[in-house]
Amino acid sequence: MTPALLFILFLSMADVSMVSFLKWSFDIKLHFFPLIVLYGDIAEPKTSSRNADPCTAIGCKWPKSGRYVNVPYYISSDYSEYERNIILRGLQSFSLSTCIRLVPWKSGDRDYIYIESKDGCWSYLGRQNGGQYVSLAKNGCLYQSTVQHEVLHALGFNHEQVRSDRDTYVRILFENIEPGREFAFEKKQTNNLGTPYDFNSVMEYRNDAFSKNGKPTIVAKCNPYMKFGNAENMSANDILRINKLYECSE
Ligand SMILES: [Zn+2]
């Protein structure tokens, strides 16, 4: 079956939900469809419980083949060569420091990510069954850090500020959050893989994400004036988590 046909089939299943989250902190748009729960820029089927998200213990990890974890990708032909190269550099960055290998989709690959410029930057959390969108809008998502962020969601990782231990490190100022966006700050039962909370993670929101009044929505307990959430590349902890979750050294 061709990627295009699979793609149409995937669309026709209609379990598509989209959250637009330009540079993952702004301009969120929600399109609700049945059976979907939304977490910031994560589109998540309701049937799956998903940092490493709990789902990684029950099947949403990508399978290992020998020493590597191959994640097939298909990039929409709508991107220019320049845009495609930005995406490719982001995908290839995983192979520099982890056992994750983003590989071109080929016939017979059942599970894969389909990268397309939809309405914002978003991804499903963890491996789904079949093709799954990763949206990287041309206007706002074509940065290496954003490509890494959305692929990390697809690998099963949640946002830093929803970690199970986040209350030790940050205070969420719900009074400054835009009404209706509170869900993106709800704490989750995550597997933190023995790694510390990391303000330099590409999975960390900006300290003023979804602010309704310009005031901070996330404050670091160690330094209330700290600005964060502008990582341009995966941090050492982001890399360590991938390597631990996917047992890259084995
Ligand atoms: Zn995200």
Tab-separated table of N, CA and C in Angstrom, residues 72-231:
chain	number	residue	atom	x	y	z
A	72	PRO	N	10.141	4.950	10.865
A	72	PRO	CA	9.963	5.368	9.474
A	72	PRO	C	9.252	6.724	9.384
A	73	TYR	N	9.663	7.532	8.428
A	73	TYR	CA	9.020	8.830	8.234
A	73	TYR	C	8.681	9.020	6.765
A	74	TYR	N	7.669	9.821	6.577
A	74	TYR	CA	7.314	10.240	5.223
A	74	TYR	C	7.090	11.741	5.309
A	75	ILE	N	7.766	12.499	4.454
A	75	ILE	CA	7.636	13.962	4.504
A	75	ILE	C	6.787	14.418	3.333
A	76	SER	N	5.771	15.186	3.612
A	76	SER	CA	4.875	15.692	2.580
A	76	SER	C	5.658	16.414	1.483
A	77	SER	N	5.207	16.225	0.245
A	77	SER	CA	5.879	16.883	-0.884
A	77	SER	C	5.544	18.371	-0.952
A	78	ASP	N	4.695	18.835	-0.062
A	78	ASP	CA	4.355	20.267	-0.054
A	78	ASP	C	5.492	21.156	0.425
A	79	TYR	N	6.472	20.569	1.091
A	79	TYR	CA	7.585	21.385	1.585
A	79	TYR	C	8.567	21.677	0.449
A	80	SER	N	9.173	22.856	0.499
A	80	SER	CA	10.240	23.179	-0.451
A	80	SER	C	11.485	22.378	-0.052
A	81	GLU	N	12.450	22.369	-0.943
A	81	GLU	CA	13.682	21.643	-0.618
A	81	GLU	C	14.348	22.238	0.626
A	82	TYR	N	14.307	23.558	0.717
A	82	TYR	CA	14.902	24.246	1.875
A	82	TYR	C	14.196	23.800	3.168
A	83	GLU	N	12.864	23.790	3.107
A	83	GLU	CA	12.088	23.403	4.291
A	83	GLU	C	12.322	21.939	4.651
A	84	ARG	N	12.327	21.120	3.609
A	84	ARG	CA	12.556	19.685	3.808
A	84	ARG	C	13.923	19.428	4.459
A	85	ASN	N	14.909	20.224	4.061
A	85	ASN	CA	16.246	20.035	4.627
A	85	ASN	C	16.305	20.389	6.111
A	86	ILE	N	15.521	21.389	6.507
A	86	ILE	CA	15.458	21.719	7.945
A	86	ILE	C	14.888	20.523	8.710
A	87	ILE	N	13.817	19.967	8.159
A	87	ILE	CA	13.191	18.806	8.812
A	87	ILE	C	14.169	17.636	8.866
A	88	LEU	N	14.816	17.384	7.744
A	88	LEU	CA	15.751	16.255	7.697
A	88	LEU	C	16.890	16.414	8.698
A	89	ARG	N	17.387	17.645	8.834
A	89	ARG	CA	18.461	17.869	9.819
A	89	ARG	C	17.962	17.569	11.230
A	90	GLY	N	16.733	17.956	11.506
A	90	GLY	CA	16.150	17.668	12.824
A	90	GLY	C	16.016	16.177	13.047
A	91	LEU	N	15.541	15.476	12.018
A	91	LEU	CA	15.372	14.020	12.143
A	91	LEU	C	16.723	13.337	12.323
A	92	GLN	N	17.684	13.799	11.542
A	92	GLN	CA	19.003	13.150	11.589
A	92	GLN	C	19.739	13.419	12.896
A	93	SER	N	19.353	14.493	13.595
A	93	SER	CA	20.050	14.833	14.843
A	93	SER	C	19.921	13.703	15.870
A	94	PHE	N	18.860	12.910	15.756
A	94	PHE	CA	18.685	11.815	16.719
A	94	PHE	C	19.770	10.757	16.581
A	95	SER	N	20.261	10.601	15.372
A	95	SER	CA	21.245	9.535	15.163
A	95	SER	C	22.630	9.924	15.676
A	96	LEU	N	22.820	11.200	15.994
A	96	LEU	CA	24.129	11.638	16.485
A	96	LEU	C	24.384	11.185	17.919
A	97	SER	N	23.327	11.022	18.696
A	97	SER	CA	23.524	10.777	20.125
A	97	SER	C	22.619	9.704	20.708
A	98	THR	N	21.800	9.088	19.874
A	98	THR	CA	20.898	8.057	20.396
A	98	THR	C	20.862	6.875	19.415
A	99	CYS	N	20.104	5.852	19.800
A	99	CYS	CA	19.954	4.711	18.882
A	99	CYS	C	18.694	4.855	18.031
A	100	ILE	N	18.039	6.014	18.104
A	100	ILE	CA	16.858	6.254	17.274
A	100	ILE	C	17.318	6.590	15.849
A	101	ARG	N	16.757	5.911	14.903
A	101	ARG	CA	17.073	6.191	13.497
A	101	ARG	C	15.784	6.508	12.755
A	102	LEU	N	15.647	7.782	12.341
A	102	LEU	CA	14.526	8.115	11.498
A	102	LEU	C	14.893	7.659	10.095
A	103	VAL	N	14.090	6.790	9.554
A	103	VAL	CA	14.422	6.191	8.250
A	103	VAL	C	13.280	6.427	7.272
A	104	PRO	N	13.581	6.624	5.992
A	104	PRO	CA	12.508	6.858	5.019
A	104	PRO	C	11.524	5.691	4.998
A	105	TRP	N	10.243	6.022	4.913
A	105	TRP	CA	9.210	4.991	4.848
A	105	TRP	C	9.430	4.118	3.616
A	106	LYS	N	9.224	2.829	3.786
A	106	LYS	CA	9.297	1.932	2.636
A	106	LYS	C	8.123	0.965	2.696
A	107	SER	N	7.823	0.395	1.592
A	107	SER	CA	6.703	-0.529	1.516
A	107	SER	C	6.834	-1.610	2.588
A	108	GLY	N	5.779	-1.837	3.303
A	108	GLY	CA	5.813	-2.854	4.354
A	108	GLY	C	5.949	-2.259	5.745
A	109	ASP	N	6.344	-1.010	5.839
A	109	ASP	CA	6.412	-0.364	7.159
A	109	ASP	C	4.997	-0.007	7.592
A	110	ARG	N	4.532	-0.648	8.628
A	110	ARG	CA	3.149	-0.406	9.071
A	110	ARG	C	3.028	0.893	9.859
A	111	ASP	N	3.910	1.061	10.837
A	111	ASP	CA	3.845	2.247	11.696
A	111	ASP	C	4.866	3.272	11.225
A	112	TYR	N	4.447	4.493	11.111
A	112	TYR	CA	5.366	5.539	10.627
A	112	TYR	C	4.803	6.899	10.966
A	113	ILE	N	5.660	7.914	10.891
A	113	ILE	CA	5.179	9.284	11.087
A	113	ILE	C	5.059	9.956	9.728
A	114	TYR	N	3.996	10.701	9.574
A	114	TYR	CA	3.735	11.420	8.331
A	114	TYR	C	3.851	12.893	8.651
A	115	ILE	N	4.914	13.515	8.152
A	115	ILE	CA	5.185	14.918	8.501
A	115	ILE	C	4.556	15.824	7.464
A	116	GLU	N	3.684	16.674	7.918
A	116	GLU	CA	2.961	17.551	7.009
A	116	GLU	C	2.768	18.919	7.660
A	117	SER	N	2.653	19.943	6.824
A	117	SER	CA	2.385	21.293	7.332
A	117	SER	C	0.892	21.445	7.536
A	118	LYS	N	0.448	21.170	8.739
A	118	LYS	CA	-0.960	21.363	9.068
A	118	LYS	C	-1.081	22.641	9.882
A	119	ASP	N	-2.019	22.651	10.803
A	119	ASP	CA	-2.259	23.909	11.524
A	119	ASP	C	-1.451	23.998	12.812
A	120	GLY	N	-0.175	24.196	12.679
A	120	GLY	CA	0.673	24.372	13.856
A	120	GLY	C	1.666	23.250	14.029
A	121	CYS	N	2.257	23.186	15.221
A	121	CYS	CA	3.249	22.161	15.522
A	121	CYS	C	2.626	21.222	16.538
A	122	TRP	N	2.426	19.994	16.176
A	122	TRP	CA	1.864	19.048	17.128
A	122	TRP	C	2.175	17.618	16.704
A	123	SER	N	1.940	16.704	17.629
A	123	SER	CA	2.252	15.297	17.393
A	123	SER	C	1.387	14.436	18.291
A	124	TYR	N	1.234	13.205	17.936
A	124	TYR	CA	0.645	12.233	18.852
A	124	TYR	C	1.717	11.828	19.852
A	125	LEU	N	1.263	11.280	20.966
A	125	LEU	CA	2.181	10.871	22.012
A	125	LEU	C	2.431	9.372	21.905
A	126	GLY	N	3.666	9.023	21.582
A	126	GLY	CA	3.983	7.611	21.443
A	126	GLY	C	3.564	7.069	20.096
A	127	ARG	N	3.989	5.832	19.832
A	127	ARG	CA	3.653	5.156	18.576
A	127	ARG	C	2.184	4.794	18.555
A	128	GLN	N	1.549	5.127	17.468
A	128	GLN	CA	0.165	4.745	17.259
A	128	GLN	C	0.187	3.517	16.341
A	129	ASN	N	-0.929	3.040	16.019
A	129	ASN	CA	-0.950	1.920	15.079
A	129	ASN	C	-1.197	2.459	13.686
A	130	GLY	N	-0.241	2.264	12.788
A	130	GLY	CA	-0.375	2.789	11.437
A	130	GLY	C	0.318	4.133	11.311
A	131	GLY	N	-0.083	4.887	10.297
A	131	GLY	CA	0.514	6.202	10.092
A	131	GLY	C	0.019	7.178	11.137
A	132	GLN	N	0.895	8.065	11.554
A	132	GLN	CA	0.488	9.092	12.507
A	132	GLN	C	1.086	10.412	12.082
A	133	TYR	N	0.242	11.437	12.154
A	133	TYR	CA	0.729	12.750	11.755
A	133	TYR	C	1.700	13.327	12.756
A	134	VAL	N	2.673	14.063	12.221
A	134	VAL	CA	3.435	15.049	12.979
A	134	VAL	C	3.267	16.318	12.155
A	135	SER	N	2.613	17.302	12.735
A	135	SER	CA	2.402	18.541	11.994
A	135	SER	C	3.513	19.535	12.270
A	136	LEU	N	4.153	19.984	11.215
A	136	LEU	CA	5.172	21.036	11.301
A	136	LEU	C	4.784	22.100	10.299
A	137	ALA	N	4.034	23.087	10.758
A	137	ALA	CA	3.567	24.134	9.856
A	137	ALA	C	4.752	24.937	9.319
A	138	LYS	N	4.607	25.292	8.047
A	138	LYS	CA	5.699	26.047	7.410
A	138	LYS	C	5.940	27.382	8.110
A	139	ASN	N	4.862	27.970	8.576
A	139	ASN	CA	5.006	29.283	9.226
A	139	ASN	C	5.070	29.133	10.740
A	140	GLY	N	6.227	28.721	11.237
A	140	GLY	CA	6.381	28.713	12.690
A	140	GLY	C	6.976	27.474	13.305
A	141	CYS	N	7.069	26.394	12.548
A	141	CYS	CA	7.534	25.144	13.166
A	141	CYS	C	8.847	24.628	12.591
A	142	LEU	N	9.383	25.322	11.628
A	142	LEU	CA	10.566	24.759	10.974
A	142	LEU	C	11.867	25.209	11.643
A	143	TYR	N	12.040	24.676	12.835
A	143	TYR	CA	13.264	24.875	13.615
A	143	TYR	C	13.717	23.495	14.063
A	144	GLN	N	15.028	23.328	14.208
A	144	GLN	CA	15.517	22.022	14.644
A	144	GLN	C	14.894	21.624	15.981
A	145	SER	N	14.807	22.588	16.918
A	145	SER	CA	14.262	22.272	18.239
A	145	SER	C	12.807	21.831	18.148
A	146	THR	N	12.058	22.413	17.233
A	146	THR	CA	10.641	22.048	17.110
A	146	THR	C	10.496	20.675	16.483
A	147	VAL	N	11.323	20.386	15.493
A	147	VAL	CA	11.301	19.044	14.905
A	147	VAL	C	11.619	18.024	16.004
A	148	GLN	N	12.651	18.312	16.798
A	148	GLN	CA	13.032	17.390	17.874
A	148	GLN	C	11.900	17.247	18.894
A	149	HIS	N	11.298	18.370	19.251
A	149	HIS	CA	10.206	18.370	20.239
A	149	HIS	C	9.065	17.466	19.790
A	150	GLU	N	8.642	17.637	18.562
A	150	GLU	CA	7.487	16.850	18.108
A	150	GLU	C	7.842	15.377	17.922
A	151	VAL	N	9.063	15.110	17.484
A	151	VAL	CA	9.469	13.697	17.367
A	151	VAL	C	9.582	13.074	18.764
A	152	LEU	N	10.040	13.859	19.742
A	152	LEU	CA	10.109	13.339	21.111
A	152	LEU	C	8.722	12.964	21.626
A	153	HIS	N	7.718	13.742	21.258
A	153	HIS	CA	6.349	13.332	21.618
A	153	HIS	C	6.044	11.978	20.978
A	154	ALA	N	6.352	11.860	19.695
A	154	ALA	CA	6.046	10.607	18.992
A	154	ALA	C	6.818	9.431	19.590
A	155	LEU	N	7.960	9.718	20.222
A	155	LEU	CA	8.744	8.661	20.866
A	155	LEU	C	8.186	8.316	22.247
A	156	GLY	N	7.253	9.142	22.720
A	156	GLY	CA	6.610	8.823	23.997
A	156	GLY	C	6.894	9.797	25.133
A	157	PHE	N	7.466	10.947	24.821
A	157	PHE	CA	7.831	11.886	25.884
A	157	PHE	C	6.847	13.048	25.994
A	158	ASN	N	6.596	13.414	27.262
A	158	ASN	CA	5.690	14.505	27.578
A	158	ASN	C	6.450	15.808	27.809
A	159	HIS	N	5.688	16.853	28.056
A	159	HIS	CA	6.307	18.143	28.378
A	159	HIS	C	6.947	18.106	29.771
A	160	GLU	N	8.003	18.877	29.922
A	160	GLU	CA	8.740	18.892	31.188
A	160	GLU	C	7.849	19.344	32.356
A	161	GLN	N	7.035	20.352	32.114
A	161	GLN	CA	6.295	20.929	33.249
A	161	GLN	C	5.097	20.105	33.683
A	162	VAL	N	4.850	18.983	33.017
A	162	VAL	CA	3.773	18.113	33.511
A	162	VAL	C	4.332	16.877	34.216
A	163	ARG	N	5.655	16.811	34.374
A	163	ARG	CA	6.269	15.665	35.055
A	163	ARG	C	5.646	15.434	36.414
A	164	SER	N	5.667	14.213	36.828
A	164	SER	CA	5.060	13.836	38.106
A	164	SER	C	5.700	14.572	39.280
A	165	ASP	N	6.991	14.944	39.147
A	165	ASP	CA	7.699	15.603	40.260
A	165	ASP	C	7.843	17.111	40.050
A	166	ARG	N	7.057	17.663	39.136
A	166	ARG	CA	7.271	19.069	38.786
A	166	ARG	C	7.051	20.047	39.939
A	167	ASP	N	6.183	19.683	40.892
A	167	ASP	CA	5.881	20.618	41.980
A	167	ASP	C	7.092	20.909	42.858
A	168	THR	N	8.093	20.053	42.787
A	168	THR	CA	9.329	20.298	43.528
A	168	THR	C	10.144	21.398	42.866
A	169	TYR	N	9.942	21.568	41.574
A	169	TYR	CA	10.806	22.464	40.797
A	169	TYR	C	10.124	23.736	40.288
A	170	VAL	N	8.857	23.644	40.016
A	170	VAL	CA	8.159	24.816	39.454
A	170	VAL	C	6.815	25.033	40.161
A	171	ARG	N	6.354	26.251	40.047
A	171	ARG	CA	5.016	26.592	40.512
A	171	ARG	C	4.229	26.991	39.268
A	172	ILE	N	3.074	26.416	39.103
A	172	ILE	CA	2.218	26.780	37.971
A	172	ILE	C	1.277	27.882	38.442
A	173	LEU	N	1.280	29.006	37.754
A	173	LEU	CA	0.419	30.128	38.141
A	173	LEU	C	-0.847	30.081	37.292
A	174	PHE	N	-1.793	29.287	37.740
A	174	PHE	CA	-3.020	29.087	36.972
A	174	PHE	C	-3.785	30.393	36.762
A	175	GLU	N	-3.602	31.349	37.684
A	175	GLU	CA	-4.332	32.617	37.561
A	175	GLU	C	-3.862	33.432	36.355
A	176	ASN	N	-2.703	33.062	35.777
A	176	ASN	CA	-2.209	33.815	34.616
A	176	ASN	C	-2.419	33.069	33.293
A	177	ILE	N	-2.995	31.896	33.372
A	177	ILE	CA	-3.173	31.072	32.164
A	177	ILE	C	-4.458	31.446	31.439
A	178	GLU	N	-4.382	31.521	30.136
A	178	GLU	CA	-5.580	31.787	29.336
A	178	GLU	C	-6.666	30.787	29.689
A	179	PRO	N	-7.875	31.247	29.858
A	179	PRO	CA	-8.959	30.310	30.160
A	179	PRO	C	-9.055	29.234	29.081
A	180	GLY	N	-9.187	28.011	29.489
A	180	GLY	CA	-9.314	26.901	28.541
A	180	GLY	C	-7.999	26.225	28.206
A	181	ARG	N	-6.892	26.793	28.662
A	181	ARG	CA	-5.584	26.190	28.368
A	181	ARG	C	-5.001	25.455	29.576
A	182	GLU	N	-5.741	25.438	30.635
A	182	GLU	CA	-5.208	24.844	31.876
A	182	GLU	C	-4.805	23.388	31.688
A	183	PHE	N	-5.485	22.713	30.772
A	183	PHE	CA	-5.210	21.286	30.584
A	183	PHE	C	-3.756	21.026	30.213
A	184	ALA	N	-3.110	22.002	29.577
A	184	ALA	CA	-1.724	21.813	29.147
A	184	ALA	C	-0.747	21.858	30.314
A	185	PHE	N	-1.252	22.166	31.504
A	185	PHE	CA	-0.387	22.281	32.679
A	185	PHE	C	-0.736	21.233	33.737
A	186	GLU	N	-1.597	20.316	33.393
A	186	GLU	CA	-1.982	19.302	34.368
A	186	GLU	C	-0.880	18.272	34.540
A	187	LYS	N	-0.582	17.992	35.778
A	187	LYS	CA	0.497	17.049	36.091
A	187	LYS	C	0.126	15.650	35.627
A	188	LYS	N	1.126	14.895	35.145
A	188	LYS	CA	0.868	13.541	34.682
A	188	LYS	C	1.768	12.533	35.403
A	189	GLN	N	1.336	11.329	35.402
A	189	GLN	CA	2.118	10.262	36.036
A	189	GLN	C	3.190	9.800	35.062
A	190	THR	N	4.342	10.443	35.129
A	190	THR	CA	5.376	10.151	34.145
A	190	THR	C	6.487	9.281	34.728
A	191	ASN	N	7.160	8.615	33.848
A	191	ASN	CA	8.364	7.875	34.219
A	191	ASN	C	9.545	8.794	33.917
A	192	ASN	N	10.160	9.332	34.957
A	192	ASN	CA	11.206	10.342	34.747
A	192	ASN	C	12.589	9.739	34.544
A	193	LEU	N	12.644	8.446	34.544
A	193	LEU	CA	13.841	7.705	34.149
A	193	LEU	C	15.081	8.091	34.946
A	194	GLY	N	14.872	8.536	36.186
A	194	GLY	CA	16.003	8.884	37.037
A	194	GLY	C	16.730	10.139	36.598
A	195	THR	N	16.073	10.929	35.735
A	195	THR	CA	16.725	12.156	35.259
A	195	THR	C	16.093	13.360	35.944
A	196	PRO	N	16.890	14.419	36.164
A	196	PRO	CA	16.376	15.588	36.880
A	196	PRO	C	15.469	16.458	36.005
A	197	TYR	N	14.637	17.242	36.667
A	197	TYR	CA	13.855	18.258	35.956
A	197	TYR	C	14.842	19.165	35.238
A	198	ASP	N	14.555	19.471	33.983
A	198	ASP	CA	15.557	20.181	33.176
A	198	ASP	C	14.946	21.388	32.473
A	199	PHE	N	15.317	22.577	32.942
A	199	PHE	CA	14.791	23.807	32.337
A	199	PHE	C	15.329	24.013	30.923
A	200	ASN	N	16.374	23.291	30.558
A	200	ASN	CA	16.958	23.416	29.218
A	200	ASN	C	16.473	22.355	28.245
A	201	SER	N	15.501	21.580	28.686
A	201	SER	CA	14.957	20.552	27.799
A	201	SER	C	14.178	21.187	26.649
A	202	VAL	N	14.202	20.568	25.478
A	202	VAL	CA	13.350	21.048	24.382
A	202	VAL	C	11.882	20.741	24.669
A	203	MET	N	11.623	19.972	25.731
A	203	MET	CA	10.245	19.662	26.097
A	203	MET	C	9.688	20.617	27.143
A	204	GLU	N	10.469	21.627	27.518
A	204	GLU	CA	10.009	22.599	28.509
A	204	GLU	C	9.292	23.755	27.829
A	205	TYR	N	8.134	24.097	28.358
A	205	TYR	CA	7.420	25.284	27.870
A	205	TYR	C	8.188	26.542	28.256
A	206	ARG	N	7.898	27.615	27.529
A	206	ARG	CA	8.406	28.921	27.963
A	206	ARG	C	7.744	29.288	29.290
A	207	ASN	N	8.438	30.116	30.073
A	207	ASN	CA	7.876	30.493	31.381
A	207	ASN	C	6.604	31.333	31.250
A	208	ASP	N	6.343	31.864	30.049
A	208	ASP	CA	5.115	32.650	29.867
A	208	ASP	C	4.167	31.980	28.866
A	209	ALA	N	4.288	30.673	28.720
A	209	ALA	CA	3.417	29.960	27.781
A	209	ALA	C	1.950	30.125	28.165
A	210	PHE	N	1.127	30.424	27.193
A	210	PHE	CA	-0.326	30.566	27.384
A	210	PHE	C	-0.694	31.605	28.427
A	211	SER	N	0.119	32.638	28.542
A	211	SER	CA	-0.211	33.693	29.499
A	211	SER	C	-1.337	34.552	28.949
A	212	LYS	N	-2.279	34.896	29.804
A	212	LYS	CA	-3.379	35.763	29.368
A	212	LYS	C	-3.081	37.225	29.646
A	213	ASN	N	-2.014	37.483	30.416
A	213	ASN	CA	-1.763	38.858	30.861
A	213	ASN	C	-0.294	39.259	30.786
A	214	GLY	N	0.511	38.435	30.118
A	214	GLY	CA	1.931	38.748	29.992
A	214	GLY	C	2.762	38.325	31.186
A	215	LYS	N	2.068	37.904	32.243
A	215	LYS	CA	2.812	37.457	33.432
A	215	LYS	C	3.176	35.982	33.278
A	216	PRO	N	4.153	35.511	34.054
A	216	PRO	CA	4.579	34.113	33.917
A	216	PRO	C	3.466	33.134	34.267
A	217	THR	N	3.507	32.002	33.598
A	217	THR	CA	2.577	30.924	33.939
A	217	THR	C	3.318	29.788	34.658
A	218	ILE	N	4.636	29.754	34.482
A	218	ILE	CA	5.471	28.757	35.169
A	218	ILE	C	6.633	29.504	35.820
A	219	VAL	N	6.841	29.265	37.091
A	219	VAL	CA	7.918	29.943	37.817
A	219	VAL	C	8.836	28.894	38.422
A	220	ALA	N	10.142	29.087	38.214
A	220	ALA	CA	11.117	28.156	38.786
A	220	ALA	C	11.247	28.434	40.279
A	221	LYS	N	11.113	27.423	41.105
A	221	LYS	CA	11.199	27.634	42.549
A	221	LYS	C	12.606	28.061	42.973
A	222	CYS	N	13.623	27.600	42.220
A	222	CYS	CA	15.002	27.938	42.574
A	222	CYS	C	15.360	29.375	42.209
A	223	ASN	N	14.591	29.965	41.290
A	223	ASN	CA	14.848	31.350	40.858
A	223	ASN	C	13.608	31.891	40.149
A	224	PRO	N	12.797	32.642	40.881
A	224	PRO	CA	11.513	33.100	40.322
A	224	PRO	C	11.662	33.971	39.075
A	225	TYR	N	12.844	34.503	38.817
A	225	TYR	CA	13.034	35.388	37.663
A	225	TYR	C	13.621	34.661	36.459
A	226	MET	N	13.849	33.375	36.603
A	226	MET	CA	14.483	32.625	35.520
A	226	MET	C	13.578	32.569	34.296
A	227	LYS	N	14.167	32.828	33.128
A	227	LYS	CA	13.430	32.643	31.887
A	227	LYS	C	13.898	31.324	31.269
A	228	PHE	N	12.977	30.576	30.733
A	228	PHE	CA	13.350	29.278	30.188
A	228	PHE	C	12.397	28.882	29.075
A	229	GLY	N	12.651	27.733	28.484
A	229	GLY	CA	11.765	27.265	27.426
A	229	GLY	C	12.188	27.729	26.045
A	230	ASN	N	13.441	28.098	25.884
A	230	ASN	CA	13.920	28.551	24.569
A	230	ASN	C	15.046	27.680	24.042
A	231	ALA	N	15.055	26.424	24.433
A	231	ALA	CA	16.141	25.544	23.990
A	231	ALA	C	16.172	25.446	22.469
